[in-house]
Amino acid sequence: MLKYLATLILPITFCLNAFSQDITDEAVLLPGPSEWRYERIAFPIDFAPELDYNGYEELRFSPGMFKTYSDDFFSYAFAFKLDSISNFGQGDLRELLNGYYSGLTKSMSKGRRRYDPNDITVFVIKSPQEGRYTVKLNLVQYFTKRRRRLALNLDVMTFTREGDTYVYATASPLPVGAPERINLEKLISNDL
């Protein structure tokens, strides 16, 4: 039993440490939902140093984020504030997400299996609405006890304000628009 708990707790602890470089109590970009655990990470990000940005990321993790049996397993929201970036398009979004998730997967796979860059595929689909994208992200996740293929659906909105770019997203294995999934517009407006 203790061995089982150790194999479950150690990866989760490592993940929490990987996400928690610069934690603050004050949520600026993602004030809610309050029952979702909040974290903030400053750029440069330890697990993705090749992302050459200044700014920060805020994250909100669903209560079932690391529970494989939960309806909201691996469901979370994140927002990036990219300082002094005023021109940010579809290719930039793909590069940001690929670098971010590749670095995260690589750091999480240490001691378990050699990292394979083919473990990550990012497909960015531009929607008709300006600054909106649907992203299909396939990755091998190491956050739970065993290596597992995971297909995430991201609903993404980008915009520029006062010379900075903001990227808001919700991520979940659930399809975009599923009733159980958090709504991106409500998240951004804090009308949850």
PDB file of C-alpha atoms in Angstrom:
ATOM      1  CA  MET A   1       0.000   0.000   0.000  1.00  0.00           C
ATOM      2  CA  LEU A   2       2.800   2.433   0.896  1.00  0.00           C
ATOM      3  CA  LYS A   3       4.590   1.607  -2.346  1.00  0.00           C
ATOM      4  CA  TYR A   4       1.392   2.361  -4.291  1.00  0.00           C
ATOM      5  CA  LEU A   5       0.926   5.679  -2.488  1.00  0.00           C
ATOM      6  CA  ALA A   6       4.553   6.637  -3.119  1.00  0.00           C
ATOM      7  CA  THR A   7       4.245   5.920  -6.846  1.00  0.00           C
ATOM      8  CA  LEU A   8       1.134   8.067  -6.982  1.00  0.00           C
ATOM      9  CA  ILE A   9       2.246  10.934  -4.759  1.00  0.00           C
ATOM     10  CA  LEU A  10       5.782  11.415  -6.099  1.00  0.00           C
ATOM     11  CA  PRO A  11       4.755  12.309  -9.686  1.00  0.00           C
ATOM     12  CA  ILE A  12       2.038  14.642  -8.450  1.00  0.00           C
ATOM     13  CA  THR A  13       4.456  16.345  -6.063  1.00  0.00           C
ATOM     14  CA  PHE A  14       6.988  16.737  -8.861  1.00  0.00           C
ATOM     15  CA  CYS A  15       4.310  18.203 -11.115  1.00  0.00           C
ATOM     16  CA  LEU A  16       3.193  20.672  -8.491  1.00  0.00           C
ATOM     17  CA  ASN A  17       6.798  21.762  -7.994  1.00  0.00           C
ATOM     18  CA  ALA A  18       7.291  22.102 -11.752  1.00  0.00           C
ATOM     19  CA  PHE A  19       4.232  24.345 -11.939  1.00  0.00           C
ATOM     20  CA  SER A  20       4.957  26.369  -8.811  1.00  0.00           C
ATOM     21  CA  GLN A  21       8.017  28.462  -9.541  1.00  0.00           C
ATOM     22  CA  ASP A  22       6.463  31.789  -8.615  1.00  0.00           C
ATOM     23  CA  ILE A  23       3.227  31.398  -6.706  1.00  0.00           C
ATOM     24  CA  THR A  24       1.295  34.420  -5.604  1.00  0.00           C
ATOM     25  CA  ASP A  25      -2.041  34.682  -3.865  1.00  0.00           C
ATOM     26  CA  GLU A  26      -3.264  37.422  -6.156  1.00  0.00           C
ATOM     27  CA  ALA A  27      -4.919  36.182  -9.342  1.00  0.00           C
ATOM     28  CA  VAL A  28      -4.907  38.910 -11.962  1.00  0.00           C
ATOM     29  CA  LEU A  29      -5.845  37.080 -15.153  1.00  0.00           C
ATOM     30  CA  LEU A  30      -7.806  34.140 -13.707  1.00  0.00           C
ATOM     31  CA  PRO A  31      -9.675  35.220 -10.578  1.00  0.00           C
ATOM     32  CA  GLY A  32     -11.921  32.166 -10.669  1.00  0.00           C
ATOM     33  CA  PRO A  33     -13.304  29.603 -10.302  1.00  0.00           C
ATOM     34  CA  SER A  34     -12.232  29.855  -6.682  1.00  0.00           C
ATOM     35  CA  GLU A  35     -12.543  26.110  -6.020  1.00  0.00           C
ATOM     36  CA  TRP A  36      -9.933  25.454  -8.725  1.00  0.00           C
ATOM     37  CA  ARG A  37      -6.356  25.525  -7.380  1.00  0.00           C
ATOM     38  CA  TYR A  38      -4.457  28.622  -8.519  1.00  0.00           C
ATOM     39  CA  GLU A  39      -0.797  28.987  -9.494  1.00  0.00           C
ATOM     40  CA  ARG A  40       1.325  31.642 -11.131  1.00  0.00           C
ATOM     41  CA  ILE A  41       4.624  31.068 -12.977  1.00  0.00           C
ATOM     42  CA  ALA A  42       6.978  33.800 -14.151  1.00  0.00           C
ATOM     43  CA  PHE A  43       8.848  33.690 -17.446  1.00  0.00           C
ATOM     44  CA  PRO A  44      11.368  32.304 -18.136  1.00  0.00           C
ATOM     45  CA  ILE A  45       9.762  28.999 -17.205  1.00  0.00           C
ATOM     46  CA  ASP A  46      12.200  26.472 -15.705  1.00  0.00           C
ATOM     47  CA  PHE A  47      10.862  23.514 -17.675  1.00  0.00           C
ATOM     48  CA  ALA A  48      10.664  25.458 -20.980  1.00  0.00           C
ATOM     49  CA  PRO A  49      13.613  27.883 -20.990  1.00  0.00           C
ATOM     50  CA  GLU A  50      13.604  28.118 -24.796  1.00  0.00           C
ATOM     51  CA  LEU A  51      10.396  30.163 -24.602  1.00  0.00           C
ATOM     52  CA  ASP A  52      11.967  33.588 -24.816  1.00  0.00           C
ATOM     53  CA  TYR A  53       9.239  35.707 -23.244  1.00  0.00           C
ATOM     54  CA  ASN A  54       8.868  38.064 -20.348  1.00  0.00           C
ATOM     55  CA  GLY A  55       5.647  38.046 -18.391  1.00  0.00           C
ATOM     56  CA  TYR A  56       3.863  35.302 -16.522  1.00  0.00           C
ATOM     57  CA  GLU A  57       1.354  32.491 -16.661  1.00  0.00           C
ATOM     58  CA  GLU A  58      -1.603  31.899 -14.367  1.00  0.00           C
ATOM     59  CA  LEU A  59      -3.231  28.487 -14.048  1.00  0.00           C
ATOM     60  CA  ARG A  60      -6.396  27.118 -12.472  1.00  0.00           C
ATOM     61  CA  PHE A  61      -6.580  23.343 -11.956  1.00  0.00           C
ATOM     62  CA  SER A  62      -9.931  21.590 -11.696  1.00  0.00           C
ATOM     63  CA  PRO A  63     -10.572  19.614  -8.503  1.00  0.00           C
ATOM     64  CA  GLY A  64     -10.227  16.378 -10.522  1.00  0.00           C
ATOM     65  CA  MET A  65      -7.110  17.424 -12.453  1.00  0.00           C
ATOM     66  CA  PHE A  66      -4.981  14.459 -11.346  1.00  0.00           C
ATOM     67  CA  LYS A  67      -7.792  11.950 -10.708  1.00  0.00           C
ATOM     68  CA  THR A  68      -8.020   9.681 -13.754  1.00  0.00           C
ATOM     69  CA  TYR A  69     -11.542   8.569 -12.794  1.00  0.00           C
ATOM     70  CA  SER A  70     -12.862  12.145 -12.521  1.00  0.00           C
ATOM     71  CA  ASP A  71     -15.091  13.828 -15.117  1.00  0.00           C
ATOM     72  CA  ASP A  72     -12.749  16.813 -14.999  1.00  0.00           C
ATOM     73  CA  PHE A  73      -9.484  14.835 -15.215  1.00  0.00           C
ATOM     74  CA  PHE A  74      -6.736  16.983 -16.745  1.00  0.00           C
ATOM     75  CA  SER A  75      -9.104  19.937 -17.075  1.00  0.00           C
ATOM     76  CA  TYR A  76      -7.629  23.320 -16.358  1.00  0.00           C
ATOM     77  CA  ALA A  77      -7.452  26.913 -17.497  1.00  0.00           C
ATOM     78  CA  PHE A  78      -4.407  29.023 -18.154  1.00  0.00           C
ATOM     79  CA  ALA A  79      -3.540  32.523 -19.253  1.00  0.00           C
ATOM     80  CA  PHE A  80      -0.267  33.984 -20.446  1.00  0.00           C
ATOM     81  CA  LYS A  81       0.664  37.653 -20.281  1.00  0.00           C
ATOM     82  CA  LEU A  82       3.482  38.129 -22.780  1.00  0.00           C
ATOM     83  CA  ASP A  83       5.149  41.478 -22.162  1.00  0.00           C
ATOM     84  CA  SER A  84       5.987  43.703 -25.148  1.00  0.00           C
ATOM     85  CA  ILE A  85       4.661  41.237 -27.729  1.00  0.00           C
ATOM     86  CA  SER A  86       2.185  43.014 -29.977  1.00  0.00           C
ATOM     87  CA  ASN A  87       2.229  40.758 -33.043  1.00  0.00           C
ATOM     88  CA  PHE A  88       1.141  37.230 -32.113  1.00  0.00           C
ATOM     89  CA  GLY A  89      -0.469  34.898 -34.636  1.00  0.00           C
ATOM     90  CA  GLN A  90      -1.317  31.285 -35.308  1.00  0.00           C
ATOM     91  CA  GLY A  91       2.316  30.204 -35.832  1.00  0.00           C
ATOM     92  CA  ASP A  92       3.385  31.956 -32.631  1.00  0.00           C
ATOM     93  CA  LEU A  93       0.637  30.184 -30.688  1.00  0.00           C
ATOM     94  CA  ARG A  94       1.696  26.805 -32.066  1.00  0.00           C
ATOM     95  CA  GLU A  95       5.344  27.505 -31.183  1.00  0.00           C
ATOM     96  CA  LEU A  96       4.406  28.657 -27.662  1.00  0.00           C
ATOM     97  CA  LEU A  97       2.225  25.622 -26.936  1.00  0.00           C
ATOM     98  CA  ASN A  98       4.653  23.142 -28.502  1.00  0.00           C
ATOM     99  CA  GLY A  99       7.595  24.532 -26.503  1.00  0.00           C
ATOM    100  CA  TYR A 100       5.558  24.686 -23.314  1.00  0.00           C
ATOM    101  CA  TYR A 101       4.123  21.158 -23.464  1.00  0.00           C
ATOM    102  CA  SER A 102       7.346  19.626 -24.832  1.00  0.00           C
ATOM    103  CA  GLY A 103       9.306  21.108 -21.944  1.00  0.00           C
ATOM    104  CA  LEU A 104       6.700  20.047 -19.418  1.00  0.00           C
ATOM    105  CA  THR A 105       6.518  16.492 -20.776  1.00  0.00           C
ATOM    106  CA  LYS A 106      10.304  16.233 -20.920  1.00  0.00           C
ATOM    107  CA  SER A 107      10.660  17.357 -17.292  1.00  0.00           C
ATOM    108  CA  MET A 108       7.915  14.992 -16.133  1.00  0.00           C
ATOM    109  CA  SER A 109       9.375  11.974 -17.963  1.00  0.00           C
ATOM    110  CA  LYS A 110      12.750  12.146 -16.194  1.00  0.00           C
ATOM    111  CA  GLY A 111      13.549   8.894 -14.447  1.00  0.00           C
ATOM    112  CA  ARG A 112      10.688   7.081 -16.150  1.00  0.00           C
ATOM    113  CA  ARG A 113      11.402   6.937 -19.841  1.00  0.00           C
ATOM    114  CA  ARG A 114      13.537   8.711 -22.382  1.00  0.00           C
ATOM    115  CA  TYR A 115      11.725  11.753 -23.713  1.00  0.00           C
ATOM    116  CA  ASP A 116      10.581  11.491 -27.322  1.00  0.00           C
ATOM    117  CA  PRO A 117       9.758  14.776 -29.114  1.00  0.00           C
ATOM    118  CA  ASN A 118       7.160  12.837 -31.113  1.00  0.00           C
ATOM    119  CA  ASP A 119       5.170  12.478 -27.883  1.00  0.00           C
ATOM    120  CA  ILE A 120       3.753  15.964 -28.580  1.00  0.00           C
ATOM    121  CA  THR A 121       1.694  17.117 -31.543  1.00  0.00           C
ATOM    122  CA  VAL A 122       0.001  20.500 -31.657  1.00  0.00           C
ATOM    123  CA  PHE A 123      -2.615  21.387 -34.277  1.00  0.00           C
ATOM    124  CA  VAL A 124      -3.808  24.997 -34.213  1.00  0.00           C
ATOM    125  CA  ILE A 125      -7.022  25.692 -36.107  1.00  0.00           C
ATOM    126  CA  LYS A 126      -7.970  29.333 -36.641  1.00  0.00           C
ATOM    127  CA  SER A 127     -11.627  30.072 -36.087  1.00  0.00           C
ATOM    128  CA  PRO A 128     -13.520  32.741 -38.034  1.00  0.00           C
ATOM    129  CA  GLN A 129     -13.595  34.971 -34.943  1.00  0.00           C
ATOM    130  CA  GLU A 130     -10.514  37.214 -34.669  1.00  0.00           C
ATOM    131  CA  GLY A 131      -7.973  35.902 -32.159  1.00  0.00           C
ATOM    132  CA  ARG A 132      -9.826  32.608 -31.570  1.00  0.00           C
ATOM    133  CA  TYR A 133      -8.350  29.168 -32.073  1.00  0.00           C
ATOM    134  CA  THR A 134      -9.184  25.563 -31.409  1.00  0.00           C
ATOM    135  CA  VAL A 135      -6.120  23.509 -30.568  1.00  0.00           C
ATOM    136  CA  LYS A 136      -5.845  19.746 -30.712  1.00  0.00           C
ATOM    137  CA  LEU A 137      -2.981  18.659 -28.507  1.00  0.00           C
ATOM    138  CA  ASN A 138      -1.823  15.060 -28.318  1.00  0.00           C
ATOM    139  CA  LEU A 139       0.711  14.225 -25.667  1.00  0.00           C
ATOM    140  CA  VAL A 140       2.017  11.506 -23.439  1.00  0.00           C
ATOM    141  CA  GLN A 141       1.374  12.588 -19.872  1.00  0.00           C
ATOM    142  CA  TYR A 142       3.359  11.463 -16.860  1.00  0.00           C
ATOM    143  CA  PHE A 143       1.368  13.284 -14.188  1.00  0.00           C
ATOM    144  CA  THR A 144      -0.338  10.185 -12.882  1.00  0.00           C
ATOM    145  CA  LYS A 145       1.033   6.767 -11.934  1.00  0.00           C
ATOM    146  CA  ARG A 146       1.531   5.520 -15.473  1.00  0.00           C
ATOM    147  CA  ARG A 147       2.463   6.888 -18.867  1.00  0.00           C
ATOM    148  CA  ARG A 148      -0.719   7.656 -20.744  1.00  0.00           C
ATOM    149  CA  ARG A 149      -1.602   9.089 -24.138  1.00  0.00           C
ATOM    150  CA  LEU A 150      -3.893  12.053 -23.803  1.00  0.00           C
ATOM    151  CA  ALA A 151      -5.762  14.117 -26.373  1.00  0.00           C
ATOM    152  CA  LEU A 152      -6.543  17.616 -25.127  1.00  0.00           C
ATOM    153  CA  ASN A 153      -8.929  20.080 -26.694  1.00  0.00           C
ATOM    154  CA  LEU A 154      -8.009  23.695 -26.111  1.00  0.00           C
ATOM    155  CA  ASP A 155     -10.276  26.667 -26.635  1.00  0.00           C
ATOM    156  CA  VAL A 156      -7.936  29.641 -27.065  1.00  0.00           C
ATOM    157  CA  MET A 157      -8.416  33.395 -27.293  1.00  0.00           C
ATOM    158  CA  THR A 158      -5.584  35.847 -27.934  1.00  0.00           C
ATOM    159  CA  PHE A 159      -5.598  39.627 -27.922  1.00  0.00           C
ATOM    160  CA  THR A 160      -3.226  42.539 -27.526  1.00  0.00           C
ATOM    161  CA  ARG A 161      -3.647  45.341 -25.023  1.00  0.00           C
ATOM    162  CA  GLU A 162      -1.196  48.197 -24.433  1.00  0.00           C
ATOM    163  CA  GLY A 163       1.581  46.396 -26.340  1.00  0.00           C
ATOM    164  CA  ASP A 164       1.276  43.090 -24.450  1.00  0.00           C
ATOM    165  CA  THR A 165      -0.263  39.867 -25.740  1.00  0.00           C
ATOM    166  CA  TYR A 166      -2.702  37.851 -23.649  1.00  0.00           C
ATOM    167  CA  VAL A 167      -3.439  34.195 -24.322  1.00  0.00           C
ATOM    168  CA  TYR A 168      -6.394  32.656 -22.482  1.00  0.00           C
ATOM    169  CA  ALA A 169      -7.225  28.970 -22.775  1.00  0.00           C
ATOM    170  CA  THR A 170      -9.213  26.144 -21.319  1.00  0.00           C
ATOM    171  CA  ALA A 171      -7.853  22.620 -21.738  1.00  0.00           C
ATOM    172  CA  SER A 172      -9.624  19.325 -21.278  1.00  0.00           C
ATOM    173  CA  PRO A 173     -10.005  15.888 -22.847  1.00  0.00           C
ATOM    174  CA  LEU A 174     -13.684  16.874 -23.151  1.00  0.00           C
ATOM    175  CA  PRO A 175     -14.634  18.446 -26.490  1.00  0.00           C
ATOM    176  CA  VAL A 176     -14.902  22.222 -26.725  1.00  0.00           C
ATOM    177  CA  GLY A 177     -18.524  23.135 -26.032  1.00  0.00           C
ATOM    178  CA  ALA A 178     -19.246  20.109 -23.826  1.00  0.00           C
ATOM    179  CA  PRO A 179     -21.642  21.140 -21.027  1.00  0.00           C
ATOM    180  CA  GLU A 180     -19.305  19.785 -18.318  1.00  0.00           C
ATOM    181  CA  ARG A 181     -16.443  21.923 -19.574  1.00  0.00           C
ATOM    182  CA  ILE A 182     -15.656  25.410 -18.250  1.00  0.00           C
ATOM    183  CA  ASN A 183     -16.639  28.130 -20.723  1.00  0.00           C
ATOM    184  CA  LEU A 184     -13.756  30.325 -21.898  1.00  0.00           C
ATOM    185  CA  GLU A 185     -15.808  33.513 -22.188  1.00  0.00           C
ATOM    186  CA  LYS A 186     -17.218  33.085 -18.696  1.00  0.00           C
ATOM    187  CA  LEU A 187     -13.742  32.367 -17.349  1.00  0.00           C
ATOM    188  CA  ILE A 188     -12.315  35.543 -18.868  1.00  0.00           C
ATOM    189  CA  SER A 189     -15.210  37.706 -17.711  1.00  0.00           C
ATOM    190  CA  ASN A 190     -15.197  35.972 -14.296  1.00  0.00           C
ATOM    191  CA  ASP A 191     -18.918  35.303 -14.750  1.00  0.00           C
ATOM    192  CA  LEU A 192     -18.749  31.731 -13.460  1.00  0.00           C
TER     193      LEU A 192
END
